[in-house]
PDB file of C-alpha atoms in Angstrom:
ATOM      1  CA  UNK A 274       3.101 -17.600   3.009  1.00  0.00           C
ATOM      2  CA  UNK A 275       0.948 -14.473   3.284  1.00  0.00           C
ATOM      3  CA  UNK A 276      -2.270 -16.072   2.042  1.00  0.00           C
ATOM      4  CA  UNK A 277      -3.633 -19.460   0.987  1.00  0.00           C
ATOM      5  CA  UNK A 278      -4.675 -20.175  -2.568  1.00  0.00           C
ATOM      6  CA  UNK A 279      -8.233 -19.283  -3.495  1.00  0.00           C
ATOM      7  CA  UNK A 280     -10.655 -19.793  -6.350  1.00  0.00           C
ATOM      8  CA  UNK A 281     -11.622 -17.312  -9.059  1.00  0.00           C
ATOM      9  CA  UNK A 282     -14.329 -19.374 -10.772  1.00  0.00           C
ATOM     10  CA  UNK A 283     -17.204 -17.056  -9.868  1.00  0.00           C
ATOM     11  CA  UNK A 284     -15.686 -14.423 -12.163  1.00  0.00           C
ATOM     12  CA  UNK A 285     -14.790 -16.668 -15.084  1.00  0.00           C
ATOM     13  CA  UNK A 286     -16.545 -18.875 -17.586  1.00  0.00           C
ATOM     14  CA  UNK A 287     -14.390 -21.734 -16.319  1.00  0.00           C
ATOM     15  CA  UNK A 288     -14.454 -25.111 -18.019  1.00  0.00           C
ATOM     16  CA  UNK A 289     -11.855 -27.111 -16.108  1.00  0.00           C
ATOM     17  CA  UNK A 290     -12.539 -30.508 -17.641  1.00  0.00           C
ATOM     18  CA  UNK A 291     -12.922 -28.944 -21.087  1.00  0.00           C
ATOM     19  CA  UNK A 292      -9.593 -27.153 -20.771  1.00  0.00           C
ATOM     20  CA  UNK A 293      -7.868 -30.419 -19.907  1.00  0.00           C
ATOM     21  CA  UNK A 294      -9.532 -32.142 -22.873  1.00  0.00           C
ATOM     22  CA  UNK A 295      -8.238 -29.453 -25.243  1.00  0.00           C
ATOM     23  CA  UNK A 296      -4.814 -29.805 -23.658  1.00  0.00           C
ATOM     24  CA  UNK A 297      -4.933 -33.577 -24.130  1.00  0.00           C
ATOM     25  CA  UNK A 298      -5.804 -33.224 -27.819  1.00  0.00           C
ATOM     26  CA  UNK A 299      -2.840 -30.927 -28.356  1.00  0.00           C
ATOM     27  CA  UNK A 300      -0.554 -33.398 -26.611  1.00  0.00           C
ATOM     28  CA  UNK A 301      -1.856 -36.247 -28.779  1.00  0.00           C
ATOM     29  CA  UNK A 302      -1.308 -34.174 -31.928  1.00  0.00           C
ATOM     30  CA  UNK A 303       2.339 -33.821 -30.927  1.00  0.00           C
ATOM     31  CA  UNK A 304       2.682 -37.491 -29.921  1.00  0.00           C
ATOM     32  CA  UNK A 305       3.535 -36.230 -26.460  1.00  0.00           C
ATOM     33  CA  UNK A 306       2.621 -38.050 -23.244  1.00  0.00           C
ATOM     34  CA  UNK A 307       3.821 -35.718 -20.488  1.00  0.00           C
ATOM     35  CA  UNK A 308       3.664 -31.930 -20.145  1.00  0.00           C
ATOM     36  CA  UNK A 309       5.611 -29.972 -17.533  1.00  0.00           C
ATOM     37  CA  UNK A 310       4.109 -26.707 -16.295  1.00  0.00           C
ATOM     38  CA  UNK A 311       6.307 -24.303 -14.350  1.00  0.00           C
ATOM     39  CA  UNK A 312       5.010 -20.838 -15.327  1.00  0.00           C
ATOM     40  CA  UNK A 313       2.913 -19.737 -12.363  1.00  0.00           C
ATOM     41  CA  UNK A 314       0.375 -17.746 -14.384  1.00  0.00           C
ATOM     42  CA  UNK A 315      -0.302 -20.767 -16.595  1.00  0.00           C
ATOM     43  CA  UNK A 316      -0.814 -23.050 -13.603  1.00  0.00           C
ATOM     44  CA  UNK A 317      -3.123 -20.518 -11.942  1.00  0.00           C
ATOM     45  CA  UNK A 318      -5.176 -20.224 -15.138  1.00  0.00           C
ATOM     46  CA  UNK A 319      -5.418 -23.966 -15.827  1.00  0.00           C
ATOM     47  CA  UNK A 320      -6.521 -24.857 -12.297  1.00  0.00           C
ATOM     48  CA  UNK A 321      -8.509 -21.629 -11.832  1.00  0.00           C
ATOM     49  CA  UNK A 322      -6.724 -20.692  -8.610  1.00  0.00           C
ATOM     50  CA  UNK A 323      -5.055 -17.511  -7.368  1.00  0.00           C
ATOM     51  CA  UNK A 324      -2.587 -16.648  -4.622  1.00  0.00           C
ATOM     52  CA  UNK A 325      -0.223 -13.938  -3.418  1.00  0.00           C
ATOM     53  CA  UNK A 326       3.245 -15.460  -3.234  1.00  0.00           C
ATOM     54  CA  UNK A 327       4.737 -13.091  -5.823  1.00  0.00           C
ATOM     55  CA  UNK A 328       4.852  -9.307  -5.446  1.00  0.00           C
ATOM     56  CA  UNK A 329       2.125  -7.635  -7.525  1.00  0.00           C
ATOM     57  CA  UNK A 330       1.093 -10.938  -9.110  1.00  0.00           C
ATOM     58  CA  UNK A 331      -1.831 -13.085  -7.828  1.00  0.00           C
ATOM     59  CA  UNK A 332      -0.191 -16.480  -8.302  1.00  0.00           C
ATOM     60  CA  UNK A 333       1.140 -19.205  -6.021  1.00  0.00           C
ATOM     61  CA  UNK A 334       4.373 -21.206  -5.989  1.00  0.00           C
ATOM     62  CA  UNK A 335       3.731 -24.533  -7.663  1.00  0.00           C
ATOM     63  CA  UNK A 336       4.533 -26.966 -10.464  1.00  0.00           C
ATOM     64  CA  UNK A 337       2.327 -29.318 -12.436  1.00  0.00           C
ATOM     65  CA  UNK A 338       2.773 -32.518 -14.417  1.00  0.00           C
ATOM     66  CA  UNK A 339       0.071 -33.287 -16.973  1.00  0.00           C
ATOM     67  CA  UNK A 340      -0.441 -36.618 -18.752  1.00  0.00           C
ATOM     68  CA  UNK A 341      -3.261 -37.735 -21.040  1.00  0.00           C
ATOM     69  CA  UNK A 342      -5.133 -39.216 -18.076  1.00  0.00           C
ATOM     70  CA  UNK A 343      -3.885 -37.320 -15.017  1.00  0.00           C
ATOM     71  CA  UNK A 344      -2.947 -33.920 -13.626  1.00  0.00           C
ATOM     72  CA  UNK A 345      -0.751 -33.431 -10.576  1.00  0.00           C
ATOM     73  CA  UNK A 346      -0.455 -30.089  -8.810  1.00  0.00           C
ATOM     74  CA  UNK A 347       2.660 -29.747  -6.675  1.00  0.00           C
ATOM     75  CA  UNK A 348       1.792 -27.403  -3.829  1.00  0.00           C
ATOM     76  CA  UNK A 349       2.055 -27.824  -0.085  1.00  0.00           C
ATOM     77  CA  UNK A 350      -1.150 -29.321   1.309  1.00  0.00           C
ATOM     78  CA  UNK A 351      -1.552 -26.672   4.008  1.00  0.00           C
ATOM     79  CA  UNK A 352      -2.053 -24.109   1.233  1.00  0.00           C
ATOM     80  CA  UNK A 353      -5.226 -25.898   0.121  1.00  0.00           C
ATOM     81  CA  UNK A 354      -8.506 -24.932   1.798  1.00  0.00           C
ATOM     82  CA  UNK A 355     -11.465 -27.354   1.885  1.00  0.00           C
ATOM     83  CA  UNK A 356     -13.157 -25.245  -0.808  1.00  0.00           C
ATOM     84  CA  UNK A 357     -10.136 -25.438  -3.116  1.00  0.00           C
ATOM     85  CA  UNK A 358      -9.739 -29.141  -2.399  1.00  0.00           C
ATOM     86  CA  UNK A 359     -13.373 -29.731  -3.393  1.00  0.00           C
ATOM     87  CA  UNK A 360     -12.867 -27.671  -6.545  1.00  0.00           C
ATOM     88  CA  UNK A 361      -9.819 -29.702  -7.586  1.00  0.00           C
ATOM     89  CA  UNK A 362     -11.506 -33.010  -6.779  1.00  0.00           C
ATOM     90  CA  UNK A 363     -14.481 -32.079  -8.942  1.00  0.00           C
ATOM     91  CA  UNK A 364     -12.319 -31.290 -11.976  1.00  0.00           C
ATOM     92  CA  UNK A 365     -12.319 -34.353 -14.233  1.00  0.00           C
ATOM     93  CA  UNK A 366      -9.106 -35.009 -16.133  1.00  0.00           C
ATOM     94  CA  UNK A 367     -10.448 -38.167 -17.727  1.00  0.00           C
ATOM     95  CA  UNK A 368     -13.410 -40.478 -17.102  1.00  0.00           C
ATOM     96  CA  UNK A 369     -12.217 -41.614 -13.685  1.00  0.00           C
ATOM     97  CA  UNK A 370      -9.298 -39.309 -12.891  1.00  0.00           C
ATOM     98  CA  UNK A 371      -9.200 -36.065 -10.918  1.00  0.00           C
ATOM     99  CA  UNK A 372      -6.489 -33.611  -9.907  1.00  0.00           C
ATOM    100  CA  UNK A 373      -3.873 -35.077  -7.590  1.00  0.00           C
ATOM    101  CA  UNK A 374      -2.104 -32.878  -5.034  1.00  0.00           C
ATOM    102  CA  UNK A 375       1.508 -33.561  -4.077  1.00  0.00           C
ATOM    103  CA  UNK A 376       4.009 -31.595  -1.926  1.00  0.00           C
ATOM    104  CA  UNK A 377       5.763 -28.726  -3.700  1.00  0.00           C
ATOM    105  CA  UNK A 378       9.240 -30.228  -3.304  1.00  0.00           C
ATOM    106  CA  UNK A 379       8.143 -33.664  -4.564  1.00  0.00           C
ATOM    107  CA  UNK A 380       8.131 -32.558  -8.208  1.00  0.00           C
ATOM    108  CA  UNK A 381      11.670 -33.745  -9.011  1.00  0.00           C
ATOM    109  CA  UNK A 382      11.139 -37.249  -7.639  1.00  0.00           C
ATOM    110  CA  UNK A 383       7.793 -37.493  -9.428  1.00  0.00           C
ATOM    111  CA  UNK A 384       9.311 -36.351 -12.717  1.00  0.00           C
ATOM    112  CA  UNK A 385      12.095 -38.923 -12.441  1.00  0.00           C
ATOM    113  CA  UNK A 386       9.502 -41.679 -12.170  1.00  0.00           C
ATOM    114  CA  UNK A 387       7.317 -40.284 -14.950  1.00  0.00           C
ATOM    115  CA  UNK A 388      10.052 -40.061 -17.571  1.00  0.00           C
ATOM    116  CA  UNK A 389      10.716 -43.782 -17.190  1.00  0.00           C
ATOM    117  CA  UNK A 390       7.284 -44.534 -18.631  1.00  0.00           C
ATOM    118  CA  UNK A 391       7.003 -41.926 -21.401  1.00  0.00           C
ATOM    119  CA  UNK A 392       8.842 -41.440 -24.674  1.00  0.00           C
ATOM    120  CA  UNK A 393       8.074 -37.735 -25.225  1.00  0.00           C
ATOM    121  CA  UNK A 394       8.064 -34.952 -22.606  1.00  0.00           C
ATOM    122  CA  UNK A 395       6.831 -31.486 -23.579  1.00  0.00           C
ATOM    123  CA  UNK A 396       8.713 -28.561 -22.037  1.00  0.00           C
ATOM    124  CA  UNK A 397       9.027 -24.892 -22.973  1.00  0.00           C
ATOM    125  CA  UNK A 398      12.090 -22.676 -23.255  1.00  0.00           C
ATOM    126  CA  UNK A 399      11.308 -21.319 -19.776  1.00  0.00           C
ATOM    127  CA  UNK A 400      11.235 -24.692 -17.996  1.00  0.00           C
ATOM    128  CA  UNK A 401      13.730 -24.566 -15.075  1.00  0.00           C
ATOM    129  CA  UNK A 402      17.014 -26.320 -15.784  1.00  0.00           C
ATOM    130  CA  UNK A 403      16.763 -28.484 -12.662  1.00  0.00           C
ATOM    131  CA  UNK A 404      13.645 -30.094 -14.150  1.00  0.00           C
ATOM    132  CA  UNK A 405      14.811 -30.259 -17.762  1.00  0.00           C
ATOM    133  CA  UNK A 406      18.027 -32.006 -16.711  1.00  0.00           C
ATOM    134  CA  UNK A 407      15.990 -34.906 -15.309  1.00  0.00           C
ATOM    135  CA  UNK A 408      14.716 -35.747 -18.813  1.00  0.00           C
ATOM    136  CA  UNK A 409      16.821 -37.786 -21.276  1.00  0.00           C
ATOM    137  CA  UNK A 410      17.642 -35.639 -24.311  1.00  0.00           C
ATOM    138  CA  UNK A 411      16.013 -38.054 -26.741  1.00  0.00           C
ATOM    139  CA  UNK A 412      12.683 -37.659 -24.903  1.00  0.00           C
ATOM    140  CA  UNK A 413      12.551 -33.849 -24.799  1.00  0.00           C
ATOM    141  CA  UNK A 414      10.276 -31.761 -27.015  1.00  0.00           C
ATOM    142  CA  UNK A 415      10.757 -27.995 -26.632  1.00  0.00           C
ATOM    143  CA  UNK A 416       7.836 -25.954 -27.941  1.00  0.00           C
ATOM    144  CA  UNK A 417       5.595 -23.105 -26.831  1.00  0.00           C
ATOM    145  CA  UNK A 418       3.492 -24.247 -23.907  1.00  0.00           C
ATOM    146  CA  UNK A 419      -0.056 -25.095 -25.079  1.00  0.00           C
ATOM    147  CA  UNK A 420      -1.557 -23.609 -21.905  1.00  0.00           C
ATOM    148  CA  UNK A 421       0.013 -20.272 -22.807  1.00  0.00           C
ATOM    149  CA  UNK A 422      -1.810 -20.383 -26.133  1.00  0.00           C
ATOM    150  CA  UNK A 423      -5.118 -21.464 -24.583  1.00  0.00           C
ATOM    151  CA  UNK A 424      -5.269 -18.721 -21.979  1.00  0.00           C
ATOM    152  CA  UNK A 425      -4.418 -16.042 -24.537  1.00  0.00           C
ATOM    153  CA  UNK A 426      -7.842 -16.533 -26.176  1.00  0.00           C
ATOM    154  CA  UNK A 427     -10.387 -14.727 -24.002  1.00  0.00           C
ATOM    155  CA  UNK A 428     -13.979 -15.927 -23.846  1.00  0.00           C
ATOM    156  CA  UNK A 429     -17.045 -13.657 -23.698  1.00  0.00           C
ATOM    157  CA  UNK A 430     -17.203 -13.660 -19.901  1.00  0.00           C
ATOM    158  CA  UNK A 431     -13.542 -12.699 -19.577  1.00  0.00           C
ATOM    159  CA  UNK A 432     -13.939  -9.899 -22.130  1.00  0.00           C
ATOM    160  CA  UNK A 433     -17.023  -8.613 -20.312  1.00  0.00           C
ATOM    161  CA  UNK A 434     -15.209  -8.648 -16.967  1.00  0.00           C
ATOM    162  CA  UNK A 435     -12.224  -6.806 -18.426  1.00  0.00           C
ATOM    163  CA  UNK A 436     -14.511  -3.982 -19.564  1.00  0.00           C
ATOM    164  CA  UNK A 437     -16.008  -3.752 -16.079  1.00  0.00           C
ATOM    165  CA  UNK A 438     -12.560  -3.803 -14.477  1.00  0.00           C
ATOM    166  CA  UNK A 439     -11.249  -1.059 -16.758  1.00  0.00           C
ATOM    167  CA  UNK A 440     -14.298   1.105 -16.008  1.00  0.00           C
ATOM    168  CA  UNK A 441     -13.836   0.579 -12.272  1.00  0.00           C
ATOM    169  CA  UNK A 442     -10.138   1.394 -12.463  1.00  0.00           C
ATOM    170  CA  UNK A 443     -10.809   4.487 -14.574  1.00  0.00           C
ATOM    171  CA  UNK A 444     -12.988   5.760 -11.731  1.00  0.00           C
ATOM    172  CA  UNK A 445      -9.982   5.358  -9.410  1.00  0.00           C
ATOM    173  CA  UNK A 446      -7.841   7.498 -11.685  1.00  0.00           C
ATOM    174  CA  UNK A 447     -10.543  10.166 -11.991  1.00  0.00           C
ATOM    175  CA  UNK A 448     -10.773  10.444  -8.213  1.00  0.00           C
ATOM    176  CA  UNK A 449      -6.983  10.442  -7.859  1.00  0.00           C
ATOM    177  CA  UNK A 450      -6.281  13.099 -10.475  1.00  0.00           C
ATOM    178  CA  UNK A 451      -9.118  15.191  -9.075  1.00  0.00           C
ATOM    179  CA  UNK A 452      -7.462  14.998  -5.664  1.00  0.00           C
ATOM    180  CA  UNK A 453      -4.106  16.100  -7.087  1.00  0.00           C
ATOM    181  CA  UNK A 454      -5.599  18.936  -9.114  1.00  0.00           C
ATOM    182  CA  UNK A 455      -7.359  20.257  -6.036  1.00  0.00           C
ATOM    183  CA  UNK A 456      -4.534  19.866  -3.521  1.00  0.00           C
ATOM    184  CA  UNK A 457      -1.106  20.395  -5.116  1.00  0.00           C
ATOM    185  CA  UNK A 458      -1.780  24.149  -5.252  1.00  0.00           C
ATOM    186  CA  UNK A 459      -2.307  24.367  -1.493  1.00  0.00           C
ATOM    187  CA  UNK A 460      -0.003  21.666  -0.063  1.00  0.00           C
ATOM    188  CA  UNK A 461       3.234  19.865  -0.921  1.00  0.00           C
ATOM    189  CA  UNK A 462       2.500  16.405  -2.306  1.00  0.00           C
ATOM    190  CA  UNK A 463       5.481  14.368  -3.441  1.00  0.00           C
ATOM    191  CA  UNK A 464       5.619  11.457  -5.870  1.00  0.00           C
ATOM    192  CA  UNK A 465       5.615   8.822  -3.137  1.00  0.00           C
ATOM    193  CA  UNK A 466       2.692  10.365  -1.273  1.00  0.00           C
ATOM    194  CA  UNK A 467       0.734  10.491  -4.526  1.00  0.00           C
ATOM    195  CA  UNK A 468       1.391   6.798  -5.201  1.00  0.00           C
ATOM    196  CA  UNK A 469       0.215   5.800  -1.715  1.00  0.00           C
ATOM    197  CA  UNK A 470      -2.907   7.928  -2.164  1.00  0.00           C
ATOM    198  CA  UNK A 471      -3.704   6.144  -5.421  1.00  0.00           C
ATOM    199  CA  UNK A 472      -3.228   2.762  -3.739  1.00  0.00           C
ATOM    200  CA  UNK A 473      -5.584   3.815  -0.948  1.00  0.00           C
ATOM    201  CA  UNK A 474      -8.266   4.752  -3.491  1.00  0.00           C
ATOM    202  CA  UNK A 475      -7.780   1.599  -5.548  1.00  0.00           C
ATOM    203  CA  UNK A 476      -7.759  -0.747  -2.549  1.00  0.00           C
ATOM    204  CA  UNK A 477     -11.305   0.335  -1.652  1.00  0.00           C
ATOM    205  CA  UNK A 478     -12.658  -0.747  -5.026  1.00  0.00           C
ATOM    206  CA  UNK A 479     -14.703  -3.911  -5.440  1.00  0.00           C
ATOM    207  CA  UNK A 480     -12.717  -7.120  -6.107  1.00  0.00           C
ATOM    208  CA  UNK A 481      -9.315  -5.423  -5.646  1.00  0.00           C
ATOM    209  CA  UNK A 482      -6.465  -7.807  -4.777  1.00  0.00           C
ATOM    210  CA  UNK A 483      -3.207  -5.890  -5.193  1.00  0.00           C
ATOM    211  CA  UNK A 484      -1.345  -3.528  -7.503  1.00  0.00           C
ATOM    212  CA  UNK A 485      -0.390  -5.078 -10.835  1.00  0.00           C
ATOM    213  CA  UNK A 486       3.043  -3.406 -10.531  1.00  0.00           C
ATOM    214  CA  UNK A 487       4.708  -0.720  -8.424  1.00  0.00           C
ATOM    215  CA  UNK A 488       3.203   2.661  -9.254  1.00  0.00           C
ATOM    216  CA  UNK A 489       5.414   4.897 -11.409  1.00  0.00           C
ATOM    217  CA  UNK A 490       4.529   8.301  -9.966  1.00  0.00           C
ATOM    218  CA  UNK A 491       6.980  10.755 -11.531  1.00  0.00           C
ATOM    219  CA  UNK A 492       7.277  14.486 -12.106  1.00  0.00           C
ATOM    220  CA  UNK A 493       9.557  16.619 -14.285  1.00  0.00           C
ATOM    221  CA  UNK A 494      12.862  14.925 -15.213  1.00  0.00           C
ATOM    222  CA  UNK A 495      11.888  11.789 -13.293  1.00  0.00           C
ATOM    223  CA  UNK A 496       9.051  11.182 -15.757  1.00  0.00           C
ATOM    224  CA  UNK A 497      11.679  10.392 -18.393  1.00  0.00           C
ATOM    225  CA  UNK A 498      13.214   7.586 -16.327  1.00  0.00           C
ATOM    226  CA  UNK A 499      12.058   4.136 -17.433  1.00  0.00           C
ATOM    227  CA  UNK A 500      10.383   2.207 -14.593  1.00  0.00           C
ATOM    228  CA  UNK A 501      11.078   5.009 -12.143  1.00  0.00           C
ATOM    229  CA  UNK A 502      10.091   4.148  -8.567  1.00  0.00           C
ATOM    230  CA  UNK A 503       9.456   6.949  -6.071  1.00  0.00           C
ATOM    231  CA  UNK A 504      11.102   6.450  -2.689  1.00  0.00           C
ATOM    232  CA  UNK A 505       9.559   7.643   0.550  1.00  0.00           C
ATOM    233  CA  UNK A 506      12.480   9.837   1.627  1.00  0.00           C
ATOM    234  CA  UNK A 507      13.710  11.168  -1.707  1.00  0.00           C
ATOM    235  CA  UNK A 508      10.661  11.817  -3.877  1.00  0.00           C
ATOM    236  CA  UNK A 509      10.259  15.057  -5.786  1.00  0.00           C
ATOM    237  CA  UNK A 510       7.364  17.376  -5.019  1.00  0.00           C
ATOM    238  CA  UNK A 511       4.663  17.496  -7.700  1.00  0.00           C
ATOM    239  CA  UNK A 512       4.553  21.044  -9.043  1.00  0.00           C
ATOM    240  CA  UNK A 513       2.030  22.784 -11.246  1.00  0.00           C
ATOM    241  CA  UNK A 514       4.727  23.954 -13.696  1.00  0.00           C
ATOM    242  CA  UNK A 515       6.037  20.437 -14.491  1.00  0.00           C
ATOM    243  CA  UNK A 516       4.701  17.438 -16.380  1.00  0.00           C
ATOM    244  CA  UNK A 517       3.453  14.615 -14.157  1.00  0.00           C
ATOM    245  CA  UNK A 518       3.391  11.006 -15.389  1.00  0.00           C
ATOM    246  CA  UNK A 519       1.520   8.257 -13.569  1.00  0.00           C
ATOM    247  CA  UNK A 520       1.777   4.636 -14.715  1.00  0.00           C
ATOM    248  CA  UNK A 521      -0.175   2.256 -12.510  1.00  0.00           C
ATOM    249  CA  UNK A 522      -2.511  -0.710 -12.475  1.00  0.00           C
ATOM    250  CA  UNK A 523      -4.467  -3.097 -10.326  1.00  0.00           C
ATOM    251  CA  UNK A 524      -5.075  -6.810 -10.039  1.00  0.00           C
ATOM    252  CA  UNK A 525      -8.763  -7.505  -9.463  1.00  0.00           C
ATOM    253  CA  UNK A 526     -10.592 -10.808  -9.160  1.00  0.00           C
ATOM    254  CA  UNK A 527     -12.192 -10.095 -12.518  1.00  0.00           C
ATOM    255  CA  UNK A 528      -9.318  -8.518 -14.443  1.00  0.00           C
ATOM    256  CA  UNK A 529      -5.994  -6.682 -14.500  1.00  0.00           C
ATOM    257  CA  UNK A 530      -5.285  -3.099 -15.557  1.00  0.00           C
ATOM    258  CA  UNK A 531      -2.288  -1.023 -16.642  1.00  0.00           C
ATOM    259  CA  UNK A 532      -2.989   2.675 -17.217  1.00  0.00           C
ATOM    260  CA  UNK A 533      -0.531   5.470 -18.041  1.00  0.00           C
ATOM    261  CA  UNK A 534      -1.528   9.125 -18.046  1.00  0.00           C
ATOM    262  CA  UNK A 535       0.562  12.277 -18.506  1.00  0.00           C
ATOM    263  CA  UNK A 536      -0.810  15.506 -17.048  1.00  0.00           C
ATOM    264  CA  UNK A 537       0.033  19.137 -16.381  1.00  0.00           C
ATOM    265  CA  UNK A 538      -1.648  20.899 -13.463  1.00  0.00           C
ATOM    266  CA  UNK A 539      -0.705  24.404 -14.546  1.00  0.00           C
ATOM    267  CA  UNK A 540      -0.130  26.117 -17.876  1.00  0.00           C
ATOM    268  CA  UNK A 541       2.154  24.001 -20.091  1.00  0.00           C
ATOM    269  CA  UNK A 542       4.712  25.627 -22.372  1.00  0.00           C
ATOM    270  CA  UNK A 543       4.281  25.440 -26.129  1.00  0.00           C
ATOM    271  CA  UNK A 544       6.996  22.769 -26.271  1.00  0.00           C
ATOM    272  CA  UNK A 545       5.232  20.719 -23.604  1.00  0.00           C
ATOM    273  CA  UNK A 546       1.948  21.041 -25.482  1.00  0.00           C
ATOM    274  CA  UNK A 547       3.572  19.608 -28.609  1.00  0.00           C
ATOM    275  CA  UNK A 548       5.059  16.711 -26.649  1.00  0.00           C
ATOM    276  CA  UNK A 549       1.781  15.945 -24.855  1.00  0.00           C
ATOM    277  CA  UNK A 550      -0.216  16.000 -28.089  1.00  0.00           C
ATOM    278  CA  UNK A 551       2.209  13.587 -29.737  1.00  0.00           C
ATOM    279  CA  UNK A 552       2.095  10.999 -26.940  1.00  0.00           C
TER     280      UNK A 552
END
């Protein structure tokens, strides 16, 4: 793996024990005793950890089984630093229970044992089939994951950090577009070179982790292609008589951005002006 897991608590108003209490109340309200978590963003949010196992997404490969009195995180032990281990051990699930760490591949065996003791298991419509098939049909409850609902409600600290992140990222775009405006008239800059330049600018910003998706740097007809990706050896040159579209974003420790801007570095035609004004 490229990097170990790491904490993000210094940037969040994190209430680990409180989050688990809310989760427990929702499980009780549904008469449910076991919750399976497989969505990596939900696991990262609940345990307040980040990673880099997935391209352009700061999450880590894992599973989790949650009961009313316990929480087990299935992740290989060598991915856990002493700091993360201390963080997990200090997160109370109940009065005398803390987060348990088990090997990543042990989730199936653990689930088989758990379902013997519980009458209702909460899964979502995105739970992997190899896990769902281990649960007797009469014990399955399929509903929207409660963690998904919890993390959708941003607290004041998260909202504040998002504003800071967006301001920081806007500065990246200002510098980038200024560079293009100054240089495309005197040198050939293609779509791919522009995207790498933007990454270079963004990567120097405070708290930057990685891009939030591959940069869509596109000029002329390519700007009309959905999810266009410029290639190093076949990118079009950015010209002052064509529309340029840049869709990009960054993952930061304190927030994630996604910004699209459409520009013209010369004199747009009347038709182009109409299109740009209607976007």
